[in-house]
XYZ file of C-alpha atoms in Angstrom:
563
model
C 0.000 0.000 0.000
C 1.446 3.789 -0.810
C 2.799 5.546 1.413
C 0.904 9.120 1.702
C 2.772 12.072 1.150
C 2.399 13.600 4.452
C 3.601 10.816 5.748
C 7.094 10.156 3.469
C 7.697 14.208 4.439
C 7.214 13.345 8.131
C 9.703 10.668 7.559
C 12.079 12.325 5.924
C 12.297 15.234 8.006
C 12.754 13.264 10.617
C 15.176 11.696 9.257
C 16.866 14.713 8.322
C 16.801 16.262 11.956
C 18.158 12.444 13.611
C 21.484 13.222 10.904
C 21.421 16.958 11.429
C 21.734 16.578 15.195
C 23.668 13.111 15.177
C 26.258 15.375 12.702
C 26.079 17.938 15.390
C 26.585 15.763 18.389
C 29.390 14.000 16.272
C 31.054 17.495 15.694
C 30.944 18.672 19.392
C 32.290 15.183 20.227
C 35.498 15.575 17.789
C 35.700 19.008 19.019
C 35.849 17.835 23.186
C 38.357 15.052 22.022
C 40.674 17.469 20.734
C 40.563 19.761 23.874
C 41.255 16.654 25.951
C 43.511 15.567 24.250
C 45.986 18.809 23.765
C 48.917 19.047 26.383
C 47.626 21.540 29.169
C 49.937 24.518 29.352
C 49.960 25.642 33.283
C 51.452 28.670 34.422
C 53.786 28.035 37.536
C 55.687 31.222 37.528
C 54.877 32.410 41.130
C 55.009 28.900 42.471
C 58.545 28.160 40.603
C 59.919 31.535 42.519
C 59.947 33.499 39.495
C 59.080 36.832 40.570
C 60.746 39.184 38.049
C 58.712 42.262 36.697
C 60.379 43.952 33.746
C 61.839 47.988 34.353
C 61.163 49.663 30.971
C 61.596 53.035 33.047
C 58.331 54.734 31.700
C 57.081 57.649 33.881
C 55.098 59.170 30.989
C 57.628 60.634 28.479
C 56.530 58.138 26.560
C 60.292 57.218 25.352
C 60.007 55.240 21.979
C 62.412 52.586 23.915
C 60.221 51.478 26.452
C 57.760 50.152 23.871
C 60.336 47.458 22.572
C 61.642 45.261 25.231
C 62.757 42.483 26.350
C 63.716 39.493 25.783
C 64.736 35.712 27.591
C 66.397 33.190 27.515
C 67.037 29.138 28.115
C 70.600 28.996 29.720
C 72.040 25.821 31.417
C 75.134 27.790 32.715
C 76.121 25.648 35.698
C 76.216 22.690 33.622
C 73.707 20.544 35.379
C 72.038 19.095 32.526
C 68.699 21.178 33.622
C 67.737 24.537 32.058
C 68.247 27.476 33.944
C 66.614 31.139 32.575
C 67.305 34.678 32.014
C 65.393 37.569 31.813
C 66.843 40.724 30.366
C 65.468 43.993 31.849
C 65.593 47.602 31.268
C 66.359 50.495 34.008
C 65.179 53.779 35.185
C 66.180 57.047 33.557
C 67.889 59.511 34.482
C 66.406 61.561 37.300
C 63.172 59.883 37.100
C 63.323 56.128 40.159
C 60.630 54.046 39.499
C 61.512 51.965 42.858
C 61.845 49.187 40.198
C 64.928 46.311 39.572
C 67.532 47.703 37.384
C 68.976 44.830 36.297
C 68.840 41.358 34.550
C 67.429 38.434 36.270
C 69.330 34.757 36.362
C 67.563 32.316 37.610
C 68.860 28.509 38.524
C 66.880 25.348 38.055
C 66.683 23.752 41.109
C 65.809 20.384 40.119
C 62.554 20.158 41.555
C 59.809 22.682 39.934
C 61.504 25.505 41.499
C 64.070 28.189 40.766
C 66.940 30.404 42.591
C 67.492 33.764 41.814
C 71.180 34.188 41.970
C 71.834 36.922 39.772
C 74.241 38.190 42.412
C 76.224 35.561 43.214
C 76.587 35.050 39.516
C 78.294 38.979 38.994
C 75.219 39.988 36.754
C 73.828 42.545 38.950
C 74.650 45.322 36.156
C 72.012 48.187 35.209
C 71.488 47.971 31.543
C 69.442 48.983 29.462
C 68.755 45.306 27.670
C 66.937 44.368 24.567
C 67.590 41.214 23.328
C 69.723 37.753 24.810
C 71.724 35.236 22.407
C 73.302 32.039 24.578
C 76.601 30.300 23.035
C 79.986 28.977 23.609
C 81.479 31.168 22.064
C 85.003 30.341 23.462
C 84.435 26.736 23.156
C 85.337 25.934 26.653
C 82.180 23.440 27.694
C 80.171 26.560 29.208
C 77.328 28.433 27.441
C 78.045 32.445 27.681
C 75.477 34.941 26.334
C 75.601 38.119 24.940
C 73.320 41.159 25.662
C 72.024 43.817 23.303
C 70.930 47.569 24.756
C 69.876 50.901 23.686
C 73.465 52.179 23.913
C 76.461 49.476 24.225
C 75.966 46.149 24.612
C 77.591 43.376 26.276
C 79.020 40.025 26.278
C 79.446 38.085 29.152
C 81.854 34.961 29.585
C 81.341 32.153 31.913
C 84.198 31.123 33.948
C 82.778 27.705 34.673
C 82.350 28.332 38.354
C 78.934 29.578 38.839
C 80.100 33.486 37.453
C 80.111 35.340 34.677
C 82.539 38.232 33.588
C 81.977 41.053 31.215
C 84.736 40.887 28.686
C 83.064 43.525 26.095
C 85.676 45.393 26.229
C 88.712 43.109 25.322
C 86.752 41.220 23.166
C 86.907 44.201 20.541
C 82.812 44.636 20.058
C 81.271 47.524 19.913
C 77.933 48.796 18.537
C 76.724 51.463 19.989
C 73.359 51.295 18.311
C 69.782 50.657 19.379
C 70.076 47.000 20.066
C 67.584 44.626 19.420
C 67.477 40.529 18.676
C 71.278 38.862 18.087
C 72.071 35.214 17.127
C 75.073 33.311 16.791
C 76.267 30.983 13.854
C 79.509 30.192 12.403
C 79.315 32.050 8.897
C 82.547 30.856 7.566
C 82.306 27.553 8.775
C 85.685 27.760 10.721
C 84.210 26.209 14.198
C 83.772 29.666 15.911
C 80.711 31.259 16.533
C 80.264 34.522 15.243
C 78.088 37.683 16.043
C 75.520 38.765 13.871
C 73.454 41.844 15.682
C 70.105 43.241 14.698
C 69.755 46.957 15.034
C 66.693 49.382 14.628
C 66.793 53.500 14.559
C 68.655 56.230 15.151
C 67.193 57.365 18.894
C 68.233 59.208 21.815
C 66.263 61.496 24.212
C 67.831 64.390 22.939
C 66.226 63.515 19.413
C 62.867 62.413 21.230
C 59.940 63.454 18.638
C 56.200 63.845 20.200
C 53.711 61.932 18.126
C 49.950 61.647 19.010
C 46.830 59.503 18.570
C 44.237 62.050 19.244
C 45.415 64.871 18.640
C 46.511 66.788 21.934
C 47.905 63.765 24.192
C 51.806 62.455 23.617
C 51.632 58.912 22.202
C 54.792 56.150 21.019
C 56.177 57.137 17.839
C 56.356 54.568 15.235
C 59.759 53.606 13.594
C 59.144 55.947 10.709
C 59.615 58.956 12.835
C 63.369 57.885 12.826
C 66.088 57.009 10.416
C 67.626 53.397 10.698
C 71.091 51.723 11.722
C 72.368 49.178 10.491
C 73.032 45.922 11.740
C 76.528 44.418 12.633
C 78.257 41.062 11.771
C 81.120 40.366 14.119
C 83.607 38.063 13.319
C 85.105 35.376 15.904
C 88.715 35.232 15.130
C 88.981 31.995 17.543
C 91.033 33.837 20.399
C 89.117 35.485 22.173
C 88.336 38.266 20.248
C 86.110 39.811 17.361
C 86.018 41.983 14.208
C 83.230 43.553 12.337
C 82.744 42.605 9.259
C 79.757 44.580 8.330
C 80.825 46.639 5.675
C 83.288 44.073 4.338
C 80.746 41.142 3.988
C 77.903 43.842 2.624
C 75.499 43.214 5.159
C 75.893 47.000 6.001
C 72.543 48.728 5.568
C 71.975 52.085 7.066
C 67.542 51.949 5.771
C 67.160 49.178 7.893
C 65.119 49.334 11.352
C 65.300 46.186 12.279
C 63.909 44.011 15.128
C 63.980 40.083 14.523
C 67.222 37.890 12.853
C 66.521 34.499 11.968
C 69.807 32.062 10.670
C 68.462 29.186 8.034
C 70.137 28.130 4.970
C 67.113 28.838 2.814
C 68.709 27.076 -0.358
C 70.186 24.342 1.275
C 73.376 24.721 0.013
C 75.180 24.377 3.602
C 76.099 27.736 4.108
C 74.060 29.709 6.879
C 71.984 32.502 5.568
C 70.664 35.785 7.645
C 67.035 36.961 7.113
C 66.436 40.458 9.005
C 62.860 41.465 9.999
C 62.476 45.127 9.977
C 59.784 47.473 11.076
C 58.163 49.294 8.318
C 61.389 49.109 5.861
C 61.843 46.179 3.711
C 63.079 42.282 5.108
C 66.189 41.572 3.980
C 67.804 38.172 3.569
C 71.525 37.984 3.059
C 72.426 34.524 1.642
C 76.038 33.408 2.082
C 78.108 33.688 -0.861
C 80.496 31.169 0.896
C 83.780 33.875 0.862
C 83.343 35.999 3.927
C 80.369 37.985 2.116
C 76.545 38.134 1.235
C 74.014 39.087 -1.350
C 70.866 40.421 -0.305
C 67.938 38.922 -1.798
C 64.799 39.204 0.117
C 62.880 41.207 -2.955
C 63.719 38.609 -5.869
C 63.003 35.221 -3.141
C 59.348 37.272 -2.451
C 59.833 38.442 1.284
C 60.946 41.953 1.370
C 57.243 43.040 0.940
C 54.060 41.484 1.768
C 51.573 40.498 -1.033
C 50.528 43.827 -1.086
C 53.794 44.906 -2.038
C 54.000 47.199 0.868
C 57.024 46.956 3.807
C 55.232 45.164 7.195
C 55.752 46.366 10.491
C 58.193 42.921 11.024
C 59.038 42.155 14.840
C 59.207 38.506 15.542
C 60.704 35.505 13.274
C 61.671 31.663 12.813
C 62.483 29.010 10.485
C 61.199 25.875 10.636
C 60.216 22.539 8.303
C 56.895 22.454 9.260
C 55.737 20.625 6.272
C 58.401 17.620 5.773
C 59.689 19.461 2.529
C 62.911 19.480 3.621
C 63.331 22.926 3.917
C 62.951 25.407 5.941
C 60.244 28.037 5.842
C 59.788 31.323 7.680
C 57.122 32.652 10.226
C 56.934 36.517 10.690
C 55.051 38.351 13.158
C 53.790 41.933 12.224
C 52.193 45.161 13.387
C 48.228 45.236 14.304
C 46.254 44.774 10.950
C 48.680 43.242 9.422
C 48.621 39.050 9.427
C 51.582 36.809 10.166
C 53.346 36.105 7.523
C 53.708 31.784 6.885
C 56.764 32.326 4.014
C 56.295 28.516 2.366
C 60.449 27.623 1.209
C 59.635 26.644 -2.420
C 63.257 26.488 -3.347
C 63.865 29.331 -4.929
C 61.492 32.004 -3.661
C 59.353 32.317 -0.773
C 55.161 32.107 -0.854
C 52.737 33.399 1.859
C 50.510 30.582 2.892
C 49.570 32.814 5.868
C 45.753 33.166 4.226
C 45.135 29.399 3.322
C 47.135 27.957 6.637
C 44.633 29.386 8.802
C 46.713 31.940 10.514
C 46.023 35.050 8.387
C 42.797 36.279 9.377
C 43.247 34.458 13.151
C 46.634 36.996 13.202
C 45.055 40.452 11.746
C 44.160 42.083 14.843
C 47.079 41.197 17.295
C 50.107 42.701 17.483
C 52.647 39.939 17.209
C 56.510 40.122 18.852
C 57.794 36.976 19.518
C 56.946 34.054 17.117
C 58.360 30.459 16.944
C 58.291 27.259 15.623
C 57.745 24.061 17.912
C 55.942 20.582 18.541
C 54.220 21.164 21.391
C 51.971 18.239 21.313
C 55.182 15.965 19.920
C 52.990 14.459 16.736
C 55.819 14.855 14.645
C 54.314 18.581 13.003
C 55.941 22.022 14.041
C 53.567 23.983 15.759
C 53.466 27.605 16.375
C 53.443 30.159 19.706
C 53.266 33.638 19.085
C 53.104 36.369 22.250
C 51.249 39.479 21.484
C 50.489 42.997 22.853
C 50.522 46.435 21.755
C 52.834 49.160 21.619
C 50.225 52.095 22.485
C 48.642 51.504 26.190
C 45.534 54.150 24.960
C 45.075 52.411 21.447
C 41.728 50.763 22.219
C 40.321 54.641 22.542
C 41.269 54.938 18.491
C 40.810 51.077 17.541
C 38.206 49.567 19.286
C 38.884 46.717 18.095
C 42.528 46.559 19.410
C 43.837 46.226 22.490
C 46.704 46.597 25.005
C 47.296 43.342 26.331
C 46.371 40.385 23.914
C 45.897 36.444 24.234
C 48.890 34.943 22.689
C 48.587 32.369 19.592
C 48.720 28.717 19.537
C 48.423 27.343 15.881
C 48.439 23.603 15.907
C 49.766 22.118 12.902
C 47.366 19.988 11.020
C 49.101 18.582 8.515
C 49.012 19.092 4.806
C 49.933 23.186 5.696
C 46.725 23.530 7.689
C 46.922 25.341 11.002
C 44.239 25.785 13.959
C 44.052 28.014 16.902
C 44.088 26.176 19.634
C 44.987 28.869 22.272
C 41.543 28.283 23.762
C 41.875 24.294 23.940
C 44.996 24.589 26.472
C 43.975 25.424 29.818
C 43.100 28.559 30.922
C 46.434 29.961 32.065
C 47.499 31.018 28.738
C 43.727 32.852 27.379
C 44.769 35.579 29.649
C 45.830 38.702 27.819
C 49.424 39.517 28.290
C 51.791 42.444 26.771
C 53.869 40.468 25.405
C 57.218 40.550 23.609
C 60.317 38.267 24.382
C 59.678 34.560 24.398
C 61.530 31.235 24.109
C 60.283 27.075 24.972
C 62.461 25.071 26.837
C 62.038 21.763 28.583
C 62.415 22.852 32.202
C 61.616 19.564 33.897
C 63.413 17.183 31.334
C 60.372 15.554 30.085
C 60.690 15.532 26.716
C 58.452 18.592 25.754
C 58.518 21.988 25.172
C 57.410 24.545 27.752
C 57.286 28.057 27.238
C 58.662 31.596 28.687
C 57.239 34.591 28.176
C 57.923 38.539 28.818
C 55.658 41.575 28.940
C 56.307 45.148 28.519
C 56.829 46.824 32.378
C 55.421 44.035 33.492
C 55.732 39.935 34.977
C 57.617 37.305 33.033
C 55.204 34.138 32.550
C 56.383 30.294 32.423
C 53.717 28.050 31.210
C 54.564 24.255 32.204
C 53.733 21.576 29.362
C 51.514 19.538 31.276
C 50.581 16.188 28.759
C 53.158 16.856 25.810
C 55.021 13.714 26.355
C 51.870 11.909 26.433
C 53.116 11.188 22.216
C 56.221 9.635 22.062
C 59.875 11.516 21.794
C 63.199 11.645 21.845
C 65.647 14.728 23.015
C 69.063 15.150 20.924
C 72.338 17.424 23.083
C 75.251 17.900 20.588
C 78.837 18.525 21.869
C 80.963 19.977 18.766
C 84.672 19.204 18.369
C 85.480 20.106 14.934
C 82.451 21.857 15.178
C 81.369 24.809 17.399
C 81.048 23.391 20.652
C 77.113 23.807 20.641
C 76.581 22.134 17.502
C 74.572 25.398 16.408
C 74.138 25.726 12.742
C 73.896 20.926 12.570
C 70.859 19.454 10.444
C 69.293 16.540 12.363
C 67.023 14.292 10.120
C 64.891 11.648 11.482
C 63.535 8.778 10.001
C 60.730 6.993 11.582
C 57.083 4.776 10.774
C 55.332 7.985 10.609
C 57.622 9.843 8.109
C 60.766 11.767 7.989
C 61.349 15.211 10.235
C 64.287 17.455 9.785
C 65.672 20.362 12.634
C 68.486 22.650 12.664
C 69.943 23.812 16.178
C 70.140 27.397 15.778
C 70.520 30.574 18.007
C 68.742 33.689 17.351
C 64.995 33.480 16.351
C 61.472 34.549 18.491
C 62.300 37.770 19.506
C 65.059 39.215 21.755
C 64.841 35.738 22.874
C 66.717 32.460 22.738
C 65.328 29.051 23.098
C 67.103 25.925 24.397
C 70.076 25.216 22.060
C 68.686 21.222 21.848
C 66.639 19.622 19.549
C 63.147 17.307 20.146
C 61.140 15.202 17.825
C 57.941 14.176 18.376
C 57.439 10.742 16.613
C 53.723 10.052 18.002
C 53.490 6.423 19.271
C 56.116 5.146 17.111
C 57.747 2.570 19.244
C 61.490 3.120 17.217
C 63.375 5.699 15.358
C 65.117 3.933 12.062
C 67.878 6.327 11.356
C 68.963 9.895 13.283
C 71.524 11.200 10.812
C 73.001 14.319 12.318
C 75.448 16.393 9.184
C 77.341 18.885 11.476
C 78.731 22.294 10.005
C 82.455 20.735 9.671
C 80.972 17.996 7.052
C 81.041 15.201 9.559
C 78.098 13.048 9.838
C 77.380 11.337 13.011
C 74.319 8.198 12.723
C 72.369 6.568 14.950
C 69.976 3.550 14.045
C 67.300 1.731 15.901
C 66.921 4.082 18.367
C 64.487 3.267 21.388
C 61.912 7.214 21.720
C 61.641 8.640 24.860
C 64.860 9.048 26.204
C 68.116 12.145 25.587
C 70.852 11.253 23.713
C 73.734 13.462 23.825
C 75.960 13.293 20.554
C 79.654 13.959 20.252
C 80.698 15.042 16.601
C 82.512 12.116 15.174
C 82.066 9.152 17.590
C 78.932 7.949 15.817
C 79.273 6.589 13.147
């Protein structure tokens, strides 16, 4: 007998409504998997003993320096095989106390969740004005030093191996007297000592202070075009102790340049390290290594001195990173409010923005992004990325309204196939809250086997988020010791081969912002029960293999006594 119409509609529909809600219900069931599934990022800063607050000695001059700073760093200086941190501060100016600390911050791991300050029994209780932090050997003596960029001089200290550190600035022949911002080492001309390459951004002093406004009557923060740039510096390690600059001499000399983030990649694979140079409102430059003591800059033919547009970004933070399993090594850029990250896809050759179709485009527009940097923070095997925002201007929600001061920071996990979500929201609470942020760098603190993460605001607290459920995917932590090499292995490829694919790293200094990570590498290799192959192809030429390597455990590597 026939069905009647009525009927066959009342069926259908609800049919229709049992798959419309089922799809619902299935949806809502993916999404609570995810957020259960994510590592938990928890903030332990007060409980750890962390109680630094950053100086940037504002007391409403509104100098264009207090806007900018600083940065942090992963340090193990004592040796101990756990990461200690630093935290590079500002000071008060002249005439004007804000009752604030006027100096750096060192803080020792002790082992158990909690950390020391002993920032004077180390000899680093020295007012500076500090932008950005680079860690190294540089002496290749078995103890990481760091150098210091500031407003006026800068600095490098030396470790002496015995819990101290010594200022030897002077007698090691550097000097750049410029406005200071991110630094990185890498061994340019491959001769196993690190050398110096520092970022600098404009030509400022108070004398030359200009008053720029947002409504009109009330003094607001200039913007970098206000000023004329510096250039950046390339020191050379002659391997005794001492440096020269090579600026002019290897053409990286550049007096347009205002620049704020240094990245070091060889973007062409051909072995050599390259510099890219993220500047604020003047075009990114990226010197590749001619492989004779000089460069070429070629950021507008590779397709990154401009954005799509064709217009100069306000460029602060930057990394490299495979995040794709190409093989090479692509850039993230963090820029000025209404402007997106940029997600610079390594085709070879040239660079394209996948920012727009990874997701991270439209998620980025309104924020105001500093520090930026590739990691696995989940350890599936796919770079992820962090990036810690906040805004220059503390009145700029009364002109924007869409802006604001302090700003959530961004967690894109990496979904494969160049796909990106932000996840910020699925990792515990700790890290939704809006921050001004600017330096920041991931480090395993606990020695776990995943990344946690440090973060600095403007004039205000530093923040360490613990990775709480990381390791939960399976792992497997890589130290190098250089011999032929630079003692940290910095500039070393490390290719893994495992069931679920092939995953490539380079230990590097530099990157973020201001900011330097922990100089070791992790792969995530999800529940793979055994890594195949760990080739690691160090600067010298020497390649050092592992095989059949059991996850979840740190391997420290000596050049040349793997084979």
């Amino acid at each position: 007998m026939p069905i009647p119409i009525k009927e066959k509609i009342r069926t259908i529909t609800k049919w229709s409504l049992t798959c419309v809600f089922g799809f619902i219900y299935w949806c809502a069931f993916q999404s609570s998997i995810t957020a259960e599934t994510l590592p938990q990022f928890v903030e332990i800063t007060k409980e750890a003993g962390i109680d630094f607050v950053h100086n940037s000695g504002a007391f409403g001059k509104k100098y264009l320096p207090e806007t900018m700073g600083a940065g942090c760093a992963f340090i193990d200086y004592d040796n101990d095989g756990w990461q200690d941190i630093l935290l590079v501060n500002g000071k008060d100016w002249a005439g004007h106390p804000t009752g604030k600390r006027q100096t750096m911050a060192l803080y020792r791991n002790n082992q158990n969740g909690m950390f020391t300050d002993v920032t004077q029994k180390a000899g680093l209780t020295v007012p500076l004005y500090g932008m950005g932090i680079a860690v190294a050997d540089y002496d290749n003596d078995g103890d990481d030093d760091f150098y210091i960029s500031c407003l006026d001089a800068d600095h490098l200290f030396q470790n002496q191996g015995d819990g101290t550190f010594v200022d030897v600035t002077e007698q090691a022949g550097i000097h750049n007297p410029g406005f200071g911002t991110s630094c990185a080492w890498f061994d340019y001309d491959k001769d196993g000592a690190l050398d110096l390459y520092v970022a600098n951004y404009v030509e400022w002093t108070i004398e030359t202070d200009l008053f720029c406004t947002l409504d009109g009557t009330n003094k607001a923060y200039c913007t970098p075009e206000s000023y004329n740039g510096q250039t950046s510096r390339l020191f050379r390690n002659r391997g005794d102790g001492t440096f020269a600059d090579v600026s002019r001499i290897s053409r990286i000399e550049n007096v347009t340049s205002k620049s704020l983030g240094v990245c070091i990649f060889d973007y062409n694979s051909d072995g050599l390290p390259d510099i890219f140079e993220a500047n604020d409102t003047q075009p990114n430059k990226l010197y590749q290594n001619n492989g004779d003591g000089t460069f070429i800059e070629t950021g507008m033919i590779t397709g990154i001195a401009y954005n799509e547009n064709g217009v100069a970004t306000g460029a602060m933070g930057i990394d490299a990173g495979d995040y794709d399993g190409s093989g090479r090594e692509s850039l993230v850029i963090g820029n000025f409010s209404n402007e997106m990250m940029n997600l610079y896809h390594n085709e070879g050759d040239f660079f394209i923005d996948d920012a727009p179709i990874a997701n991270i485009g439209n998620a980025s527009l309104l924020t105001l992004v500093f520090a930026c940097f590739f990691f696995d923070f989940d350890l599936d095997g796919q770079l992820d990325i962090f990036a810690a925002n906040g805004h220059v201007e503390n009145e700029i929600n009364a002109v924007q309204s869409e802006v604001t001061y302090a700003q959530v920071p961004h967690l894109f996990h990496n979904l494969g196939k160049g796909k990106f979500e932000e996840v910020v929201s699925k990792v515990g609470a700790d890290m939704q809250k809006p921050v001004v942020g600017r330096g920041a760098a991931y480090g395993d603190i606990d020695n776990d086997g995943d990344w946690d993460i440090l973060v600095t605001t403007s004039n205000g607290p530093a923040h360490l988020y613990r990775n709480d459920g990381g390791n939960q995917n399976h792992w497997i932590k890589l130290k190098l010791i250089g011999t032929k090499s630079n003692r940290n292995g910095i500039g070393t490829k490390i290719t893994i081969k495992s069931s679920s694919g092939t995953q490539t790293r380079t230990i590097k200094s530099g990157g973020s912002y201001c900011s330097q990570s922990e100089l070791s590498a992790i792969f995530g290799v999800g529940s793979d029960s055994q890594i195949e192959v760990i080739d690691v192809q160090w600067p010298s030429g020497t390649v050092d293999r592992l095989v059949n390597v059991k996850p979840n455990q740190l391997i420290i590597v000596k050049e040349g006594e793997t084979k």
